[in-house]
Short mmCIF file of C-alpha atoms in Angstrom, two decimals:
data_model
loop_
_atom_site.label_atom_id
_atom_site.label_comp_id
_atom_site.label_asym_id
_atom_site.label_seq_id
_atom_site.Cartn_x
_atom_site.Cartn_y
_atom_site.Cartn_z
CA MET A 93 -82.03 -49.42 -43.35
CA ALA A 94 -78.92 -47.33 -44.00
CA HIS A 95 -77.31 -45.79 -40.94
CA GLN A 96 -77.45 -42.00 -40.86
CA TRP A 97 -74.14 -40.63 -39.55
CA ARG A 98 -74.84 -38.61 -36.41
CA GLY A 99 -71.60 -36.69 -35.82
CA VAL A 100 -68.53 -37.73 -33.86
CA ILE A 101 -69.92 -37.19 -30.34
CA ARG A 102 -72.90 -39.49 -30.83
CA GLU A 103 -71.00 -42.04 -32.94
CA TYR A 104 -68.18 -42.38 -30.41
CA ALA A 105 -69.99 -41.36 -27.21
CA GLU A 106 -68.66 -44.29 -25.19
CA ARG A 107 -65.09 -43.21 -26.03
CA LEU A 108 -65.66 -39.56 -25.12
CA PRO A 109 -66.32 -39.71 -21.37
CA THR A 110 -65.39 -36.04 -20.89
CA LEU A 111 -68.42 -35.15 -23.05
CA ALA A 112 -70.87 -37.08 -20.90
CA GLY A 113 -73.84 -34.87 -20.02
CA ALA A 114 -72.90 -32.08 -22.42
CA PRO A 115 -75.50 -30.85 -24.91
CA VAL A 116 -74.49 -32.08 -28.36
CA VAL A 117 -73.80 -29.21 -30.78
CA THR A 118 -73.24 -30.90 -34.12
CA LEU A 119 -73.34 -30.40 -37.88
CA ASN A 120 -72.89 -34.18 -38.37
CA GLU A 121 -69.14 -33.80 -38.78
CA GLY A 122 -66.82 -36.78 -39.24
CA GLY A 123 -67.52 -39.91 -41.21
CA THR A 124 -65.18 -38.61 -43.92
CA PRO A 125 -64.02 -40.99 -46.66
CA LEU A 126 -60.82 -43.00 -46.56
CA ILE A 127 -59.86 -43.14 -50.24
CA GLN A 128 -57.43 -45.64 -51.73
CA ALA A 129 -54.76 -43.74 -53.69
CA GLU A 130 -53.72 -46.15 -56.42
CA ARG A 131 -51.29 -43.85 -58.21
CA LEU A 132 -49.56 -42.71 -55.04
CA SER A 133 -49.37 -46.33 -53.95
CA ALA A 134 -47.58 -47.22 -57.17
CA MET A 135 -45.23 -44.25 -56.80
CA VAL A 136 -44.01 -45.19 -53.31
CA GLY A 137 -44.44 -48.99 -53.39
CA ALA A 138 -46.92 -49.08 -50.51
CA GLN A 139 -50.68 -49.17 -49.89
CA VAL A 140 -51.58 -45.50 -49.54
CA TRP A 141 -54.94 -44.22 -48.32
CA ILE A 142 -56.12 -40.61 -48.14
CA LYS A 143 -58.27 -39.47 -45.20
CA TYR A 144 -60.19 -36.65 -46.88
CA GLU A 145 -61.07 -34.25 -44.08
CA GLY A 146 -62.08 -31.53 -46.53
CA LEU A 147 -65.52 -33.16 -46.65
CA ASN A 148 -66.39 -32.08 -43.12
CA PRO A 149 -69.26 -29.53 -42.88
CA THR A 150 -67.09 -26.40 -43.03
CA GLY A 151 -64.49 -28.04 -45.25
CA SER A 152 -61.73 -28.97 -42.80
CA PHE A 153 -60.77 -31.32 -39.97
CA LYS A 154 -61.37 -28.51 -37.46
CA ASP A 155 -65.04 -29.48 -37.23
CA ARG A 156 -64.17 -32.65 -35.30
CA GLY A 157 -62.70 -30.67 -32.44
CA MET A 158 -65.15 -27.80 -32.69
CA THR A 159 -68.23 -29.94 -32.06
CA THR A 160 -66.68 -31.09 -28.78
CA ALA A 161 -65.29 -27.68 -27.80
CA ILE A 162 -68.58 -25.88 -28.42
CA SER A 163 -70.57 -28.64 -26.72
CA VAL A 164 -68.41 -28.35 -23.58
CA ALA A 165 -68.67 -24.56 -23.76
CA ALA A 166 -72.47 -24.88 -23.89
CA GLN A 167 -72.36 -27.19 -20.88
CA LYS A 168 -70.47 -24.47 -18.99
CA GLY A 169 -73.11 -21.92 -19.98
CA ALA A 170 -70.81 -19.92 -22.25
CA LYS A 171 -72.47 -17.22 -24.33
CA ALA A 172 -69.39 -16.31 -26.39
CA VAL A 173 -66.34 -18.07 -27.78
CA ILE A 174 -63.07 -16.77 -29.14
CA CYS A 175 -60.26 -18.21 -31.23
CA ALA A 176 -57.09 -17.25 -33.04
CA SER A 177 -56.98 -18.57 -36.57
CA THR A 178 -55.15 -18.79 -39.86
CA GLY A 179 -58.56 -19.54 -41.38
CA ASN A 180 -60.02 -23.00 -40.87
CA THR A 181 -60.54 -22.65 -37.12
CA SER A 182 -62.38 -19.36 -37.65
CA ALA A 183 -64.76 -20.91 -40.18
CA SER A 184 -65.48 -23.87 -37.94
CA ALA A 185 -65.82 -21.89 -34.71
CA ALA A 186 -68.20 -19.44 -36.36
CA ALA A 187 -70.41 -22.20 -37.76
CA TYR A 188 -70.64 -24.18 -34.53
CA ALA A 189 -71.11 -21.07 -32.39
CA THR A 190 -73.99 -20.09 -34.65
CA LYS A 191 -75.46 -23.58 -34.27
CA ALA A 192 -75.23 -23.19 -30.47
CA GLY A 193 -76.62 -19.66 -30.42
CA MET A 194 -73.35 -18.18 -29.20
CA THR A 195 -71.39 -15.10 -30.20
CA CYS A 196 -68.07 -15.82 -31.90
CA ALA A 197 -65.02 -13.56 -32.11
CA VAL A 198 -62.06 -14.45 -34.32
CA LEU A 199 -58.55 -13.01 -34.21
CA VAL A 200 -56.80 -13.34 -37.58
CA PRO A 201 -53.29 -12.26 -38.58
CA GLU A 202 -53.24 -9.30 -40.95
CA GLY A 203 -52.93 -10.34 -44.59
CA LYS A 204 -52.28 -13.99 -43.73
CA ILE A 205 -55.66 -15.65 -44.29
CA ALA A 206 -57.18 -17.22 -47.39
CA MET A 207 -60.32 -15.46 -48.62
CA GLY A 208 -62.26 -18.73 -48.87
CA LYS A 209 -61.91 -19.16 -45.12
CA LEU A 210 -62.44 -15.51 -44.23
CA SER A 211 -65.70 -15.48 -46.17
CA GLN A 212 -66.97 -18.49 -44.21
CA ALA A 213 -66.38 -16.86 -40.84
CA ILE A 214 -68.12 -13.69 -42.01
CA ALA A 215 -71.06 -15.64 -43.48
CA HIS A 216 -71.61 -17.38 -40.13
CA GLY A 217 -71.73 -14.06 -38.33
CA ALA A 218 -68.40 -14.00 -36.54
CA THR A 219 -66.82 -10.74 -35.44
CA LEU A 220 -63.39 -10.61 -37.08
CA LEU A 221 -60.55 -8.74 -35.45
CA GLN A 222 -57.45 -8.44 -37.62
CA VAL A 223 -54.33 -8.38 -35.45
CA ASP A 224 -51.15 -6.56 -36.39
CA GLY A 225 -48.99 -9.66 -36.04
CA ASN A 226 -48.78 -13.33 -36.95
CA PHE A 227 -50.86 -16.28 -35.73
CA ASP A 228 -48.80 -16.66 -32.57
CA ALA A 229 -49.57 -13.06 -31.60
CA CYS A 230 -53.27 -13.72 -32.25
CA LEU A 231 -53.24 -16.77 -29.98
CA GLU A 232 -51.52 -14.83 -27.20
CA VAL A 233 -54.22 -12.14 -27.34
CA ALA A 234 -56.95 -14.81 -27.40
CA ARG A 235 -55.48 -16.57 -24.36
CA LYS A 236 -55.38 -13.31 -22.37
CA LEU A 237 -58.95 -12.44 -23.34
CA ALA A 238 -60.20 -15.85 -22.21
CA GLU A 239 -58.32 -15.50 -18.90
CA SER A 240 -59.71 -12.03 -18.16
CA TYR A 241 -63.19 -11.98 -19.72
CA PRO A 242 -66.24 -14.31 -19.85
CA VAL A 243 -65.44 -16.01 -23.16
CA GLU A 244 -64.41 -19.59 -23.92
CA LEU A 245 -61.19 -20.16 -25.89
CA VAL A 246 -61.74 -22.85 -28.56
CA ASN A 247 -58.26 -23.18 -30.06
CA SER A 248 -56.54 -26.56 -29.88
CA VAL A 249 -55.12 -25.65 -26.46
CA ASN A 250 -58.68 -26.41 -25.32
CA PRO A 251 -58.55 -30.11 -24.30
CA ALA A 252 -62.03 -30.75 -25.71
CA ARG A 253 -60.69 -30.00 -29.19
CA ILE A 254 -58.18 -32.85 -29.02
CA GLU A 255 -60.92 -35.22 -27.80
CA GLY A 256 -62.98 -34.54 -30.91
CA GLN A 257 -60.07 -34.68 -33.33
CA LYS A 258 -58.89 -38.08 -32.07
CA THR A 259 -62.03 -39.65 -33.57
CA ALA A 260 -60.41 -39.56 -37.01
CA SER A 261 -58.07 -42.33 -35.82
CA PHE A 262 -61.06 -44.38 -34.70
CA GLU A 263 -62.65 -44.05 -38.14
CA ILE A 264 -59.45 -45.12 -39.89
CA VAL A 265 -59.07 -48.26 -37.78
CA ASP A 266 -62.77 -49.05 -38.19
CA ALA A 267 -62.40 -48.76 -41.98
CA LEU A 268 -59.11 -50.68 -42.35
CA GLY A 269 -59.73 -53.28 -39.65
CA ASP A 270 -56.53 -52.26 -37.85
CA ALA A 271 -54.20 -49.28 -37.50
CA PRO A 272 -51.97 -48.44 -40.49
CA ASP A 273 -48.21 -48.91 -40.30
CA ILE A 274 -47.56 -45.20 -40.91
CA HIS A 275 -49.71 -42.09 -40.63
CA CYS A 276 -48.65 -38.85 -42.38
CA LEU A 277 -50.00 -35.44 -41.39
CA PRO A 278 -49.32 -31.74 -41.99
CA VAL A 279 -48.07 -30.04 -38.81
CA GLY A 280 -48.94 -26.44 -38.00
CA ASN A 281 -50.13 -25.78 -34.46
CA ALA A 282 -49.58 -29.53 -33.89
CA GLY A 283 -52.95 -30.28 -32.33
CA ASN A 284 -53.87 -32.80 -35.02
CA ILE A 285 -50.82 -35.06 -34.74
CA THR A 286 -51.37 -34.93 -30.97
CA ALA A 287 -55.00 -35.95 -31.34
CA TYR A 288 -54.41 -38.74 -33.86
CA TRP A 289 -51.74 -40.28 -31.65
CA ARG A 290 -54.10 -40.20 -28.68
CA GLY A 291 -56.83 -41.86 -30.73
CA TYR A 292 -54.56 -44.62 -32.00
CA ARG A 293 -53.23 -45.33 -28.51
CA GLU A 294 -56.73 -45.50 -27.04
CA TYR A 295 -57.91 -47.89 -29.76
CA ALA A 296 -54.91 -50.17 -29.17
CA THR A 297 -55.38 -50.54 -25.39
CA GLU A 298 -58.17 -51.24 -22.94
CA THR A 299 -59.64 -47.81 -22.21
CA GLU A 300 -62.06 -46.51 -19.62
CA GLY A 301 -65.25 -45.41 -21.39
CA THR A 302 -68.49 -43.83 -20.26
CA GLY A 303 -69.96 -47.23 -19.35
CA GLY A 304 -66.81 -48.90 -18.06
CA PRO A 305 -63.73 -50.54 -19.63
CA LEU A 306 -63.60 -50.75 -23.43
CA PRO A 307 -61.54 -53.47 -25.14
CA ALA A 308 -58.74 -52.71 -27.58
CA VAL A 309 -59.85 -52.50 -31.22
CA ALA A 310 -56.45 -52.21 -32.94
CA THR A 311 -53.51 -54.59 -32.55
CA LYS A 312 -50.87 -51.90 -33.06
CA THR A 313 -50.20 -48.17 -33.37
CA PRO A 314 -48.64 -46.48 -36.42
CA GLN A 315 -45.49 -44.46 -36.77
CA MET A 316 -46.55 -40.80 -36.79
CA TRP A 317 -44.90 -38.84 -39.60
CA GLY A 318 -45.48 -35.08 -39.40
CA PHE A 319 -44.44 -32.53 -42.01
CA GLN A 320 -44.01 -28.79 -41.61
CA ALA A 321 -43.54 -26.22 -44.35
CA ALA A 322 -39.83 -25.37 -44.66
CA GLY A 323 -40.42 -21.66 -44.08
CA SER A 324 -42.49 -22.44 -41.00
CA ALA A 325 -40.79 -25.41 -39.36
CA PRO A 326 -40.04 -24.55 -35.72
CA ILE A 327 -40.13 -28.16 -34.48
CA VAL A 328 -37.63 -29.18 -37.15
CA ALA A 329 -35.44 -26.14 -36.41
CA GLY A 330 -35.68 -26.67 -32.67
CA HIS A 331 -36.73 -23.10 -31.91
CA PRO A 332 -39.67 -20.75 -32.63
CA ILE A 333 -39.75 -19.00 -36.01
CA ASP A 334 -40.44 -15.29 -35.55
CA ASP A 335 -41.62 -14.65 -39.11
CA PRO A 336 -42.93 -17.91 -40.57
CA GLU A 337 -43.53 -17.83 -44.31
CA THR A 338 -45.12 -20.39 -46.64
CA ILE A 339 -47.84 -20.57 -49.27
CA ALA A 340 -49.49 -23.19 -47.03
CA THR A 341 -51.31 -20.62 -44.90
CA ALA A 342 -53.01 -23.18 -42.64
CA ILE A 343 -49.65 -24.31 -41.22
CA ARG A 344 -47.92 -20.92 -41.21
CA ILE A 345 -47.28 -21.06 -37.45
CA GLY A 346 -43.96 -20.24 -35.81
CA ASN A 347 -44.56 -21.46 -32.25
CA PRO A 348 -47.00 -24.42 -32.12
CA ALA A 349 -49.25 -24.61 -29.06
CA SER A 350 -48.93 -28.42 -28.99
CA TRP A 351 -45.18 -28.51 -29.71
CA GLN A 352 -44.25 -30.83 -26.84
CA GLN A 353 -47.16 -33.19 -27.51
CA ALA A 354 -46.14 -33.43 -31.17
CA GLU A 355 -42.61 -34.40 -30.22
CA THR A 356 -44.02 -36.99 -27.82
CA ALA A 357 -46.18 -38.46 -30.60
CA ARG A 358 -43.15 -38.61 -32.87
CA ASP A 359 -40.84 -40.14 -30.30
CA ASP A 360 -43.27 -42.61 -28.72
CA SER A 361 -44.40 -43.88 -32.13
CA GLY A 362 -40.91 -44.14 -33.62
CA GLY A 363 -41.93 -41.57 -36.19
CA ARG A 364 -40.50 -38.36 -37.64
CA ILE A 365 -41.20 -34.65 -38.08
CA GLU A 366 -39.54 -33.12 -41.13
CA ALA A 367 -39.83 -30.08 -43.39
CA VAL A 368 -40.99 -29.92 -47.02
CA SER A 369 -40.59 -26.97 -49.38
CA ASP A 370 -43.40 -24.95 -50.90
CA ALA A 371 -42.43 -26.40 -54.29
CA GLN A 372 -42.84 -29.93 -52.94
CA ILE A 373 -46.19 -29.00 -51.38
CA LEU A 374 -47.49 -27.60 -54.69
CA ALA A 375 -46.22 -30.64 -56.60
CA ALA A 376 -48.10 -32.93 -54.18
CA HIS A 377 -51.14 -30.66 -54.48
CA ARG A 378 -51.14 -31.22 -58.25
CA ILE A 379 -50.68 -35.00 -57.87
CA LEU A 380 -53.67 -35.22 -55.55
CA SER A 381 -55.85 -33.16 -57.88
CA ALA A 382 -54.72 -34.47 -61.27
CA GLU A 383 -53.87 -38.07 -60.38
CA GLU A 384 -56.20 -38.99 -57.53
CA GLY A 385 -59.16 -36.64 -58.03
CA ILE A 386 -58.82 -35.17 -54.53
CA PHE A 387 -58.87 -31.35 -54.32
CA VAL A 388 -57.15 -29.94 -51.22
CA GLU A 389 -55.78 -26.65 -49.95
CA PRO A 390 -51.97 -26.41 -50.14
CA ALA A 391 -51.29 -27.11 -46.45
CA SER A 392 -53.13 -30.42 -46.73
CA ALA A 393 -50.71 -31.61 -49.38
CA ALA A 394 -47.77 -31.39 -46.95
CA SER A 395 -48.57 -34.92 -45.77
CA VAL A 396 -48.24 -36.32 -49.29
CA ALA A 397 -45.21 -34.13 -50.06
CA GLY A 398 -43.55 -35.57 -46.98
CA LEU A 399 -44.36 -39.14 -47.95
CA LEU A 400 -42.84 -38.60 -51.39
CA GLN A 401 -39.75 -37.02 -49.84
CA VAL A 402 -39.20 -39.98 -47.50
CA HIS A 403 -39.73 -42.37 -50.41
CA GLU A 404 -37.08 -40.59 -52.46
CA ALA A 405 -34.68 -41.07 -49.55
CA GLY A 406 -35.51 -44.79 -49.46
CA GLY A 407 -37.40 -44.58 -46.18
CA VAL A 408 -40.82 -45.99 -47.10
CA PRO A 409 -41.12 -49.72 -46.25
CA GLU A 410 -42.28 -51.76 -49.24
CA GLY A 411 -45.91 -52.80 -48.99
CA ALA A 412 -46.61 -50.78 -45.84
CA THR A 413 -50.14 -49.55 -45.14
CA ILE A 414 -49.97 -45.76 -45.02
CA VAL A 415 -52.66 -43.17 -44.35
CA CYS A 416 -52.17 -39.52 -45.31
CA THR A 417 -54.54 -37.00 -43.78
CA VAL A 418 -55.44 -34.10 -46.06
CA THR A 419 -56.90 -31.51 -43.77
CA GLY A 420 -58.88 -29.00 -45.83
CA HIS A 421 -60.83 -28.74 -49.09
CA GLY A 422 -59.27 -27.08 -52.12
CA LEU A 423 -62.02 -24.46 -52.28
CA LYS A 424 -60.60 -23.01 -49.07
CA ASP A 425 -57.65 -21.57 -51.01
CA PRO A 426 -58.34 -22.19 -54.72
CA GLN A 427 -55.88 -19.76 -56.30
CA TRP A 428 -53.11 -22.38 -56.45
CA ALA A 429 -55.16 -24.63 -58.71
CA LEU A 430 -55.20 -21.85 -61.30
CA ARG A 431 -51.41 -21.84 -61.68
CA GLY A 432 -49.35 -24.17 -63.82
CA ALA A 433 -46.26 -26.04 -62.67
CA ASP A 434 -44.14 -23.12 -63.94
CA GLY A 435 -46.10 -20.62 -61.82
CA SER A 436 -47.95 -19.03 -64.75
CA ASP A 437 -51.70 -18.55 -64.74
CA ILE A 438 -53.69 -21.27 -66.50
CA GLU A 439 -55.99 -19.92 -69.23
CA PRO A 440 -58.72 -21.81 -71.11
CA VAL A 441 -57.95 -22.72 -74.73
CA LYS A 442 -60.14 -20.67 -77.07
CA ILE A 443 -61.79 -22.45 -80.00
CA SER A 444 -64.48 -21.73 -82.56
CA ALA A 445 -68.03 -22.92 -81.91
CA GLU A 446 -67.50 -26.15 -83.85
CA ALA A 447 -67.36 -29.75 -82.65
CA TYR A 448 -64.34 -30.50 -84.85
CA ALA A 449 -62.38 -27.66 -83.21
CA ALA A 450 -63.03 -29.16 -79.77
CA ALA A 451 -62.14 -32.63 -81.05
CA SER A 452 -58.90 -31.34 -82.51
CA GLU A 453 -57.82 -29.74 -79.23
CA LEU A 454 -58.74 -32.93 -77.33
CA GLY A 455 -56.68 -35.11 -79.67
CA LEU A 456 -59.74 -36.94 -80.99
CA GLN A 457 -59.09 -36.18 -84.67
#
């Protein structure tokens, strides 16, 4: 009988000891496909795989951490949760709070959120508060609210979030049989690169689990390659960015909450954190859609844009096994798919209601 995926807490319960005894609030997140990218592999001379996190229940990787954060909140008896969000966190928090019977409040930066994500949070019944400021201002307000009022903060500063998100590394090793040589990720608030590095390290060493010591599964850990948008690259710049700007709204963050942990992941893994331009992100976005059949939101494509940039500089080892995480589905922010490479809007070709007219346009005549 086929195994029905049960969500990351139940699938990896022995490796999530901090969740022991918590009620499981799940939408059966995780278990996302690891897709071989033949064309990208040929382009960079390596074996490239895409971890497609857009196929989580609310369409982004945030669900992995939200199932654990909301489950821990339920264990504490929380009746309400709050988060700051550029979009994906709000959609996920609202869905999981609804599942748990909790109230959810979301602080979003004014004019800096994709409508696909905003609509999700509203559909799931969240109360949206639009803050006059950027994401960093939203997070500061959310932190102060959680400190002073009876609500649980479920941003990635919540340690339970990182515990859930690390399971993506487990899935990758389980699928490949070992850790990849290199792992590429977009970097915004930097919780994801932090979580992946934790997961890889735990799978490569003997770890204390819920029932005692767990043996190592992987023989190695990968280099962690993180990529920020050039207009929102505080880690690369070495200082916070007061007014971050990029079309990749999900990583438009000027002062990452997990900044230090991201640098640790980079340094301890022998990796890198670099910046890629919006033009490079959109070019990678088109490659994923048109060459690999994988539709992502722009921020997701930063991982692939970064890989291509390093390849152009001669930095990709020949034949290496590389995984690129793409973090959110293209329907989150679909407007970019409707623009051509020159920035103009794409319009359908009009033809008469005749088969030969269609054949002519398709080059079949």
